mmCIF file of C-alpha atoms in Angstrom:
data_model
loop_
_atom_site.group_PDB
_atom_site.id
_atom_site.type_symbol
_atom_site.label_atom_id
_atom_site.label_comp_id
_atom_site.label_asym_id
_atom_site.label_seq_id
_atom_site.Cartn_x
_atom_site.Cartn_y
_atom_site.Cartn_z
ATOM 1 C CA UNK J 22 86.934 -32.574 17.494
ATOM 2 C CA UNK J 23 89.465 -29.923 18.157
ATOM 3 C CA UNK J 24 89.147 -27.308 21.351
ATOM 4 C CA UNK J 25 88.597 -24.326 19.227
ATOM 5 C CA UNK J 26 85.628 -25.559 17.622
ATOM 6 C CA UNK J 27 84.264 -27.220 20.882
ATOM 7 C CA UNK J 28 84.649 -23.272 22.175
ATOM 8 C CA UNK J 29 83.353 -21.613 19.136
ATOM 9 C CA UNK J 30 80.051 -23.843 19.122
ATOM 10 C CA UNK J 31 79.421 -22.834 23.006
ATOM 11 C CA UNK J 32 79.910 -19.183 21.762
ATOM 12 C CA UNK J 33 77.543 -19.534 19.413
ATOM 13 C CA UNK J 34 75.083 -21.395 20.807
ATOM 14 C CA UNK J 35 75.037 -18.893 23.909
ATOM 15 C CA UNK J 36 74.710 -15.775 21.587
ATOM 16 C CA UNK J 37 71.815 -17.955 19.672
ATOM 17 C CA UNK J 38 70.152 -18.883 23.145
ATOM 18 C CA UNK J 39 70.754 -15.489 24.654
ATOM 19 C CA UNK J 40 68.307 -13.963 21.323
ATOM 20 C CA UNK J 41 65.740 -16.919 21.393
ATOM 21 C CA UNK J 42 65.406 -15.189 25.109
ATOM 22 C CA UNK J 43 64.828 -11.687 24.679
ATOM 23 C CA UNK J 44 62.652 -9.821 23.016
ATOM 24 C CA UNK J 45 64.405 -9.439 19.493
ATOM 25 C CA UNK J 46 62.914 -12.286 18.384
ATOM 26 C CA UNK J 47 59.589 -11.738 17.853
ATOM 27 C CA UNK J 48 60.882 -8.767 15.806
ATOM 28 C CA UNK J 49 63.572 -10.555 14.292
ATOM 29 C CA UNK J 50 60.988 -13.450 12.608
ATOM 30 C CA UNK J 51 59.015 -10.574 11.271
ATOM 31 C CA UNK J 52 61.918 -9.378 9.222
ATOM 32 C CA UNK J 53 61.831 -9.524 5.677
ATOM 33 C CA UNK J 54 65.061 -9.875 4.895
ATOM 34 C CA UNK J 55 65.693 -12.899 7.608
ATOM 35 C CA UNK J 56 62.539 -14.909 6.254
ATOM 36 C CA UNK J 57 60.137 -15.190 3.422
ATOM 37 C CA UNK J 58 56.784 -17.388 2.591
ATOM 38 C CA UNK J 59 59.290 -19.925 1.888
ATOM 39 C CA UNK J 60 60.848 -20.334 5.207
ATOM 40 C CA UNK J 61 58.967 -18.493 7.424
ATOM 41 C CA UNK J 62 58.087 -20.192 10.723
ATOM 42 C CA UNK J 63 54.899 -19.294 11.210
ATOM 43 C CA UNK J 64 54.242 -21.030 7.640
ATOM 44 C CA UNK J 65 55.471 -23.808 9.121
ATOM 45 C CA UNK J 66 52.923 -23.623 12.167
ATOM 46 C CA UNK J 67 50.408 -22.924 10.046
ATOM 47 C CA UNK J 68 50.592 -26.436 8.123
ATOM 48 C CA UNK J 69 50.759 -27.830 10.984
ATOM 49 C CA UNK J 70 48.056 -27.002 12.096
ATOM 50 C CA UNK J 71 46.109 -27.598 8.513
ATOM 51 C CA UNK J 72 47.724 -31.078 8.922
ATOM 52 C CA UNK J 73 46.274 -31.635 11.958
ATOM 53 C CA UNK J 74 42.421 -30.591 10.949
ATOM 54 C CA UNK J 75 42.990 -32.891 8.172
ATOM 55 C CA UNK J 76 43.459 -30.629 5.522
ATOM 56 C CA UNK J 77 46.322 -30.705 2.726
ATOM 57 C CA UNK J 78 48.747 -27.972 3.825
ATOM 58 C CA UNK J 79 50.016 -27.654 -0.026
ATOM 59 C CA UNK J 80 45.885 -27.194 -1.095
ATOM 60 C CA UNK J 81 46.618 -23.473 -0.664
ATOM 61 C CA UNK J 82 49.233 -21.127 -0.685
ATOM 62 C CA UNK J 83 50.163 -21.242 2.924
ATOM 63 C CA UNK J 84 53.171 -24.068 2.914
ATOM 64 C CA UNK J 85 55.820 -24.032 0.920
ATOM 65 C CA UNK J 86 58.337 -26.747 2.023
ATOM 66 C CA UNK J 87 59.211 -30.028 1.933
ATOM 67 C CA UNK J 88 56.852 -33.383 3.464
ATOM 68 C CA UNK J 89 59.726 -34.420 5.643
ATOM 69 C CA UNK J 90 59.922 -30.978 7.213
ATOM 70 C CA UNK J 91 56.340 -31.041 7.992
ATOM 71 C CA UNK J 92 56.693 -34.199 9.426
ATOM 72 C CA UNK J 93 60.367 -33.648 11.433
ATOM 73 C CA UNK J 94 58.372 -31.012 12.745
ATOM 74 C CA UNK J 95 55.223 -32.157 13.879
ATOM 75 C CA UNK J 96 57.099 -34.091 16.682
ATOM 76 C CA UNK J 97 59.325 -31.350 16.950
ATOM 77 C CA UNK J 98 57.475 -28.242 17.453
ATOM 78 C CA UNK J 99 57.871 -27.972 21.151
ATOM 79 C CA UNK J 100 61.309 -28.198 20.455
ATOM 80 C CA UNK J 101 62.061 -25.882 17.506
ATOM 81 C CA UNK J 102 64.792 -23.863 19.182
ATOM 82 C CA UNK J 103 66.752 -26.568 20.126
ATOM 83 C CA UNK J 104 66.357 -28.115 16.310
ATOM 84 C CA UNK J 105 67.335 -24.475 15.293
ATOM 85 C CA UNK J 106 70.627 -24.231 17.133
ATOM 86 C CA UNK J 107 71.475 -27.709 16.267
ATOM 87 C CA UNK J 108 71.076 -27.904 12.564
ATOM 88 C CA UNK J 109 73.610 -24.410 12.603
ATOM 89 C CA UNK J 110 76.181 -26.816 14.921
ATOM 90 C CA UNK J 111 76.107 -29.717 12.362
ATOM 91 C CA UNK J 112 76.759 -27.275 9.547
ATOM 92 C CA UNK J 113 79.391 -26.114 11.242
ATOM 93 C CA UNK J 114 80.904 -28.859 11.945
ATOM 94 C CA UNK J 115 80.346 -30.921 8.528
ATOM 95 C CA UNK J 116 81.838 -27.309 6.801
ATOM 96 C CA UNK J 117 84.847 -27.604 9.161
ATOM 97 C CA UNK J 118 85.240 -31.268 8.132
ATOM 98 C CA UNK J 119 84.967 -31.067 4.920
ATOM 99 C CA UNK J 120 87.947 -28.045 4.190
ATOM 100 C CA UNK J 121 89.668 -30.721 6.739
ATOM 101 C CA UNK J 122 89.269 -33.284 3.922
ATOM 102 C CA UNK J 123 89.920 -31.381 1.325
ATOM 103 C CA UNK J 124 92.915 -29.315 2.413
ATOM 104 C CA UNK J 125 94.644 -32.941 3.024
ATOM 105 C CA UNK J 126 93.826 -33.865 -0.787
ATOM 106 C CA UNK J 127 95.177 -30.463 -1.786
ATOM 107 C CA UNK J 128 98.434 -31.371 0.038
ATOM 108 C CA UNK J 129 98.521 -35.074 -0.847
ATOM 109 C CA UNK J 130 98.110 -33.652 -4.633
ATOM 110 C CA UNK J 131 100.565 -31.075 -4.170
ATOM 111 C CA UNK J 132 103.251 -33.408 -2.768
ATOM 112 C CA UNK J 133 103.328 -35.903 -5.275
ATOM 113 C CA UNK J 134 103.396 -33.012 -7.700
ATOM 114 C CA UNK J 135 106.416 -32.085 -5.491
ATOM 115 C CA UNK J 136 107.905 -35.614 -6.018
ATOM 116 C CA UNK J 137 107.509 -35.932 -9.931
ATOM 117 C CA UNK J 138 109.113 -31.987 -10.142
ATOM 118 C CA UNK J 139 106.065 -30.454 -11.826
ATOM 119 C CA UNK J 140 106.433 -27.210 -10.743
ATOM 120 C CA UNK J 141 108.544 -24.686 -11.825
ATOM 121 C CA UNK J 142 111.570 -23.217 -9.354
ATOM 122 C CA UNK J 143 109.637 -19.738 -9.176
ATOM 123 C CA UNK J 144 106.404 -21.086 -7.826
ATOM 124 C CA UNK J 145 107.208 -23.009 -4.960
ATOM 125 C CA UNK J 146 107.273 -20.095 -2.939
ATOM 126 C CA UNK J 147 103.546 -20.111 -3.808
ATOM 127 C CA UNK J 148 102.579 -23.476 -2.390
ATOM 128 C CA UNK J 149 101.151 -24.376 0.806
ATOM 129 C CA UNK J 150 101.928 -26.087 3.564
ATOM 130 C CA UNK J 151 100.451 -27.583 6.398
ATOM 131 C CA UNK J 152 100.812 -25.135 8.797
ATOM 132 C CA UNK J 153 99.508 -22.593 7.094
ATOM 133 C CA UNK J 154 96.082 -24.274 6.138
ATOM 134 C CA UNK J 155 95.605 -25.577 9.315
ATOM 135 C CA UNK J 156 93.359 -23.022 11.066
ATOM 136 C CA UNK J 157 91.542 -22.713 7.236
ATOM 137 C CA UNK J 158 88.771 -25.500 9.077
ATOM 138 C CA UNK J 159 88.436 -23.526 11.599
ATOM 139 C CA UNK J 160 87.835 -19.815 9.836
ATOM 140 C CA UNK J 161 85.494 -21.390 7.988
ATOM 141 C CA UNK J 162 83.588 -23.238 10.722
ATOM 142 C CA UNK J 163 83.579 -19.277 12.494
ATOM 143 C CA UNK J 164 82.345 -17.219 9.586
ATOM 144 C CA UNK J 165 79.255 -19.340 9.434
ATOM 145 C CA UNK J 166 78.441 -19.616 13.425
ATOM 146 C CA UNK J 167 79.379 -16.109 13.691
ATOM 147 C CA UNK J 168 77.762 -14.622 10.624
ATOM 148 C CA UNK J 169 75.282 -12.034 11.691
ATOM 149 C CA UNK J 170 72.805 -13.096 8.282
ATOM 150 C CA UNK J 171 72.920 -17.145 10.445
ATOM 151 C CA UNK J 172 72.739 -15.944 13.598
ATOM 152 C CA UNK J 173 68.976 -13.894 12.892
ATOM 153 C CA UNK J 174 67.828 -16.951 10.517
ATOM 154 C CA UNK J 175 68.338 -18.795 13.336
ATOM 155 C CA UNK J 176 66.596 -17.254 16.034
ATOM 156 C CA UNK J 177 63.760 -16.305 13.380
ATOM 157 C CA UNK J 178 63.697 -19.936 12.891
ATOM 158 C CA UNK J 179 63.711 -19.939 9.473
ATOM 159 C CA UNK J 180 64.171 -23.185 7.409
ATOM 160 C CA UNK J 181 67.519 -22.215 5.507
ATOM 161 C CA UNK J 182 69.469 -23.963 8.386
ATOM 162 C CA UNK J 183 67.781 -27.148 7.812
ATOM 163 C CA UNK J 184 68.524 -26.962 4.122
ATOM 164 C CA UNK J 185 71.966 -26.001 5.281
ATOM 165 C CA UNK J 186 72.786 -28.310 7.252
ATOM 166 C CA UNK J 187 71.680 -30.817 4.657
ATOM 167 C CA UNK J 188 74.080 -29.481 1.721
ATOM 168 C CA UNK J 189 76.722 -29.316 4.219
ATOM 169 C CA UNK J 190 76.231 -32.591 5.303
ATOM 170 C CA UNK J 191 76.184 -33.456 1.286
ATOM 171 C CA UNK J 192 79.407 -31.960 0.493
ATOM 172 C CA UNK J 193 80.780 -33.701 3.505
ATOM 173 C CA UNK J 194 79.504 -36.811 2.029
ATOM 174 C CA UNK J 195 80.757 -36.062 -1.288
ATOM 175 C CA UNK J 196 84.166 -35.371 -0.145
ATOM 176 C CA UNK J 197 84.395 -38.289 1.791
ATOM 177 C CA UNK J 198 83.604 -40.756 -1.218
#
């Protein structure tokens, strides 16, 4: 893993850690536009707890995700932060691998396009190279750590970063074949 993203996920994880401590984020998981029924947290507490007396969470219209979250998260709870903060870092990082992989099939395509002279004289000057792309990973791996919208889903623990991190890891997955 390259130094800049080893430094960007310590940046974010301190301004994530820094919110879960103050007092923002009671307000912040009471926001409507950071959570909904869908994700909210305290949804998620609350079928717990149904769970626990016995009682279908889905019978009513308190829970609204998955089994396997329930269940990740029944021998989670104590540690919902940390889950939190780490779901964002594996997005991160499986979005910063996967423009890695996919910038190298862009160039491997464009070369041999290069080789077999299939592109007109006037539009090289368009085409990338690899020194250009190469902090593309990177950007992309800072606008989602950094993004204001992930930072407050985060610390309002809402369940988009879980679903997240699983499409990134998807894609990533995808990419790789």
């Amino acid at each position: 893993m390259a130094a800049p993203l080893t430094l960007l996920l310590i940046v974010a994880v301190t301004i994530r850690a820094v919110l879960f401590r103050s007092s923002l984020a009671d307000l912040i998981s009471e926001r409507v536009e950071v959570v909904s029924p869908l994700n909210a947290w305290k949804r998620v507490v609350e079928g717990l707890a149904l769970l626990d007396l016995g009682v279908s969470p889905y019978s009513g219209d308190v829970f609204h995700e998955t089994p396997l979250i329930i269940y990740l998260f029944h021998f989670l709870v104590d540690y919902a932060e940390i889950v939190f903060v780490v779901a964002d870092g594996i997005t991160a990082v499986a979005l910063y691998l996967s423009v890695q992989i996919y910038n190298k099939n862009v160039f491997r395509k464009q070369k041999y396009a290069l080789e077999a002279d299939r592109y007109p004289a006037d539009c090289l000057e368009l085409l990338r190279s690899p020194k250009e792309m190469f902090y593309i990973p990177l950007k992309v791996a800072m606008f989602y750590l950094l993004n204001p919208f992930t930072i407050l889903s985060c610390v309002a623990k809402s369940t988009c970063g879980l679903n997240n991190a699983v499409i990134a890891l998807f894609i990533l997955c995808t990419l790789k074949g």
